[in-house]
Amino acid sequence: MERQEGLQAFESVFGAPATDLFTAAGRINVIGEHVDYCGGKVFPAALNLRCNVYARKTGGKTVRMAFRGLDGIVCLEIDKLDSYKNLKIGNYQAGVAYLLQQKGVEIVGCDLYYDCTVPFGSGLSSSAAIEVATAVTFSEYAGVEYDKVEIAKLSQRAENEYAGVNCGIMDQFASAMGKKDHAVLLDCSTLEYEYVPLQLGTYCLVVANCNKPHNLGESKYNVRRQEVEMALKMFQKELNVKCLAEITPQQFQETKYLLSGVVAKRAEHVVMECDRVKKAVLALKNGDLVELGRLLNESHYSLRDLYEVTGRELDTLSALARKESDCLGSRMIGAGFGGCTISIVKKTGVDGFIRRVGKAYQETIGYRASFYETSIEDGITVEKL
Ligand code: GLA
């Protein structure tokens, strides 16, 4: 939605103009999937698809929220912020407000209009964008100094405790700390990070949504976490490690006899994916896009065969991409089970790529994929209107 429409919508719902615009980004992840909660390094980047919060401070005891595309208003009473866990819409916001309040931040009454352009359930982290944008809004209105990394950590807790998804830190960190035209190489065990220019020369990243309906990934996500925790316990019988990401491919080969079945497959994915992240960052820094593309493909195969979080839709979409001569590599991103792929595609070939992959996908799967025009932007923005 254009800004003008956001402003008009705000005024027509709340009867007075918005005074501020707070935004936080959705994200892609170049590589390093399902390793953040194993202490691994991830390589996400913040997008132009964002959660925009048009806002006005009212100073009362109520937070009123309206949402693009939905009728009505959701109200949060500031004295009862612990009682909104079961809200279908607005629970992320309530979770963030509650946790901030617990930390001593005074939540101030305000009117908020949410225009989230990150498609829901797309694997582009709409929930993180909502949480981070909300945390910024309340912190700004409380007049407190805030640290963006702390905002990311608090937002992750809100997701864990309110939405019941045991997610890692990647999404909220990217949403808060992303930098224009850069990917963030984040070490999830220390939260040390480095910005790496995401320059692909004559190539670009194409983001495609497989649009699988009824994506029930959240419960399966939590199961994967239990499996890797089990794997870590078994390795710790022999190895002195704090997380799976510390295990080298060679150590894995030497000690994998400790594990069997599904748990062994999950652990192999994590160890090898962490190794691919190192190689991918190097390839990007050296401008070796062919190698980067190869690593993206390897990542997808591992998520498909070892971690088992892809499914027919994501496998079809990325396989069709890989068949294109202008494409160097393609993989699913995010939690999986549905959602998006990224592909490295020659800029001059993007239109044809989208046309052919889109057509073949629809013929195979029976419904359309969506392709987004994306750019890499800053994580958080704060603006007076
Ligand atoms: C989701 C989670 C992240 C991360 C990815 C998989 O997006 O929110 O923490 O685990 O899945 O890499």
PDB file of C-alpha atoms and ligand atoms in Angstrom, residues 27 29 32-37 42 123-125 127-128 156 159 165-172 221 225 303 331-336, ligand 1:
ATOM      1  CA  ARG A  27      13.892 -11.057   5.500  1.00  0.00           C
ATOM      2  CA  ASN A  29      18.262 -15.878   4.246  1.00  0.00           C
ATOM      3  CA  GLY A  32      22.410 -21.181   6.909  1.00  0.00           C
ATOM      4  CA  GLU A  33      18.975 -22.749   7.330  1.00  0.00           C
ATOM      5  CA  HIS A  34      17.800 -24.452  10.498  1.00  0.00           C
ATOM      6  CA  VAL A  35      21.100 -23.788  12.217  1.00  0.00           C
ATOM      7  CA  ASP A  36      20.351 -20.648  14.268  1.00  0.00           C
ATOM      8  CA  TYR A  37      18.973 -22.641  17.187  1.00  0.00           C
ATOM      9  CA  VAL A  42      23.250 -17.531   9.379  1.00  0.00           C
ATOM     10  CA  GLY A 123       8.788 -17.821   5.173  1.00  0.00           C
ATOM     11  CA  LEU A 124       9.795 -14.158   4.879  1.00  0.00           C
ATOM     12  CA  SER A 125       9.204 -13.548   8.592  1.00  0.00           C
ATOM     13  CA  SER A 127       5.840 -12.289  12.462  1.00  0.00           C
ATOM     14  CA  ALA A 128       9.343 -11.013  13.241  1.00  0.00           C
ATOM     15  CA  GLN A 156      12.153 -13.576  19.787  1.00  0.00           C
ATOM     16  CA  GLU A 159       7.363 -15.335  19.576  1.00  0.00           C
ATOM     17  CA  VAL A 165       6.996 -21.237  18.188  1.00  0.00           C
ATOM     18  CA  ASN A 166      10.378 -22.155  19.558  1.00  0.00           C
ATOM     19  CA  CYS A 167      12.171 -20.106  16.893  1.00  0.00           C
ATOM     20  CA  GLY A 168      15.800 -19.041  16.908  1.00  0.00           C
ATOM     21  CA  ILE A 169      17.085 -15.466  16.738  1.00  0.00           C
ATOM     22  CA  MET A 170      17.700 -15.135  12.995  1.00  0.00           C
ATOM     23  CA  ASP A 171      14.456 -13.508  11.863  1.00  0.00           C
ATOM     24  CA  GLN A 172      14.148 -10.894  14.568  1.00  0.00           C
ATOM     25  CA  TYR A 221       9.432 -26.922  13.485  1.00  0.00           C
ATOM     26  CA  ARG A 225      14.328 -28.625  17.511  1.00  0.00           C
ATOM     27  CA  LEU A 303      16.904 -29.573   3.677  1.00  0.00           C
ATOM     28  CA  ARG A 331      16.808 -23.118  -2.488  1.00  0.00           C
ATOM     29  CA  MET A 332      13.974 -22.875  -0.003  1.00  0.00           C
ATOM     30  CA  ILE A 333      14.372 -20.328   2.787  1.00  0.00           C
ATOM     31  CA  GLY A 334      13.005 -20.030   6.316  1.00  0.00           C
ATOM     32  CA  ALA A 335      11.343 -22.786   8.280  1.00  0.00           C
ATOM     33  CA  GLY A 336      10.118 -24.628   5.168  1.00  0.00           C
TER      34      GLY A 336
HETATM   35  C1  GLA B   1      12.234 -19.803  11.030  1.00  0.00           C
HETATM   36  C2  GLA B   1      12.704 -19.414  12.432  1.00  0.00           C
HETATM   37  C3  GLA B   1      14.181 -19.060  12.442  1.00  0.00           C
HETATM   38  C4  GLA B   1      15.018 -20.143  11.756  1.00  0.00           C
HETATM   39  C5  GLA B   1      14.411 -20.526  10.407  1.00  0.00           C
HETATM   40  C6  GLA B   1      15.116 -21.705   9.775  1.00  0.00           C
HETATM   41  O1  GLA B   1      12.287 -18.707  10.184  1.00  0.00           O
HETATM   42  O2  GLA B   1      11.960 -18.332  12.924  1.00  0.00           O
HETATM   43  O3  GLA B   1      14.624 -18.843  13.767  1.00  0.00           O
HETATM   44  O4  GLA B   1      15.173 -21.252  12.579  1.00  0.00           O
HETATM   45  O5  GLA B   1      13.037 -20.846  10.506  1.00  0.00           O
HETATM   46  O6  GLA B   1      16.424 -21.387   9.455  1.00  0.00           O
END
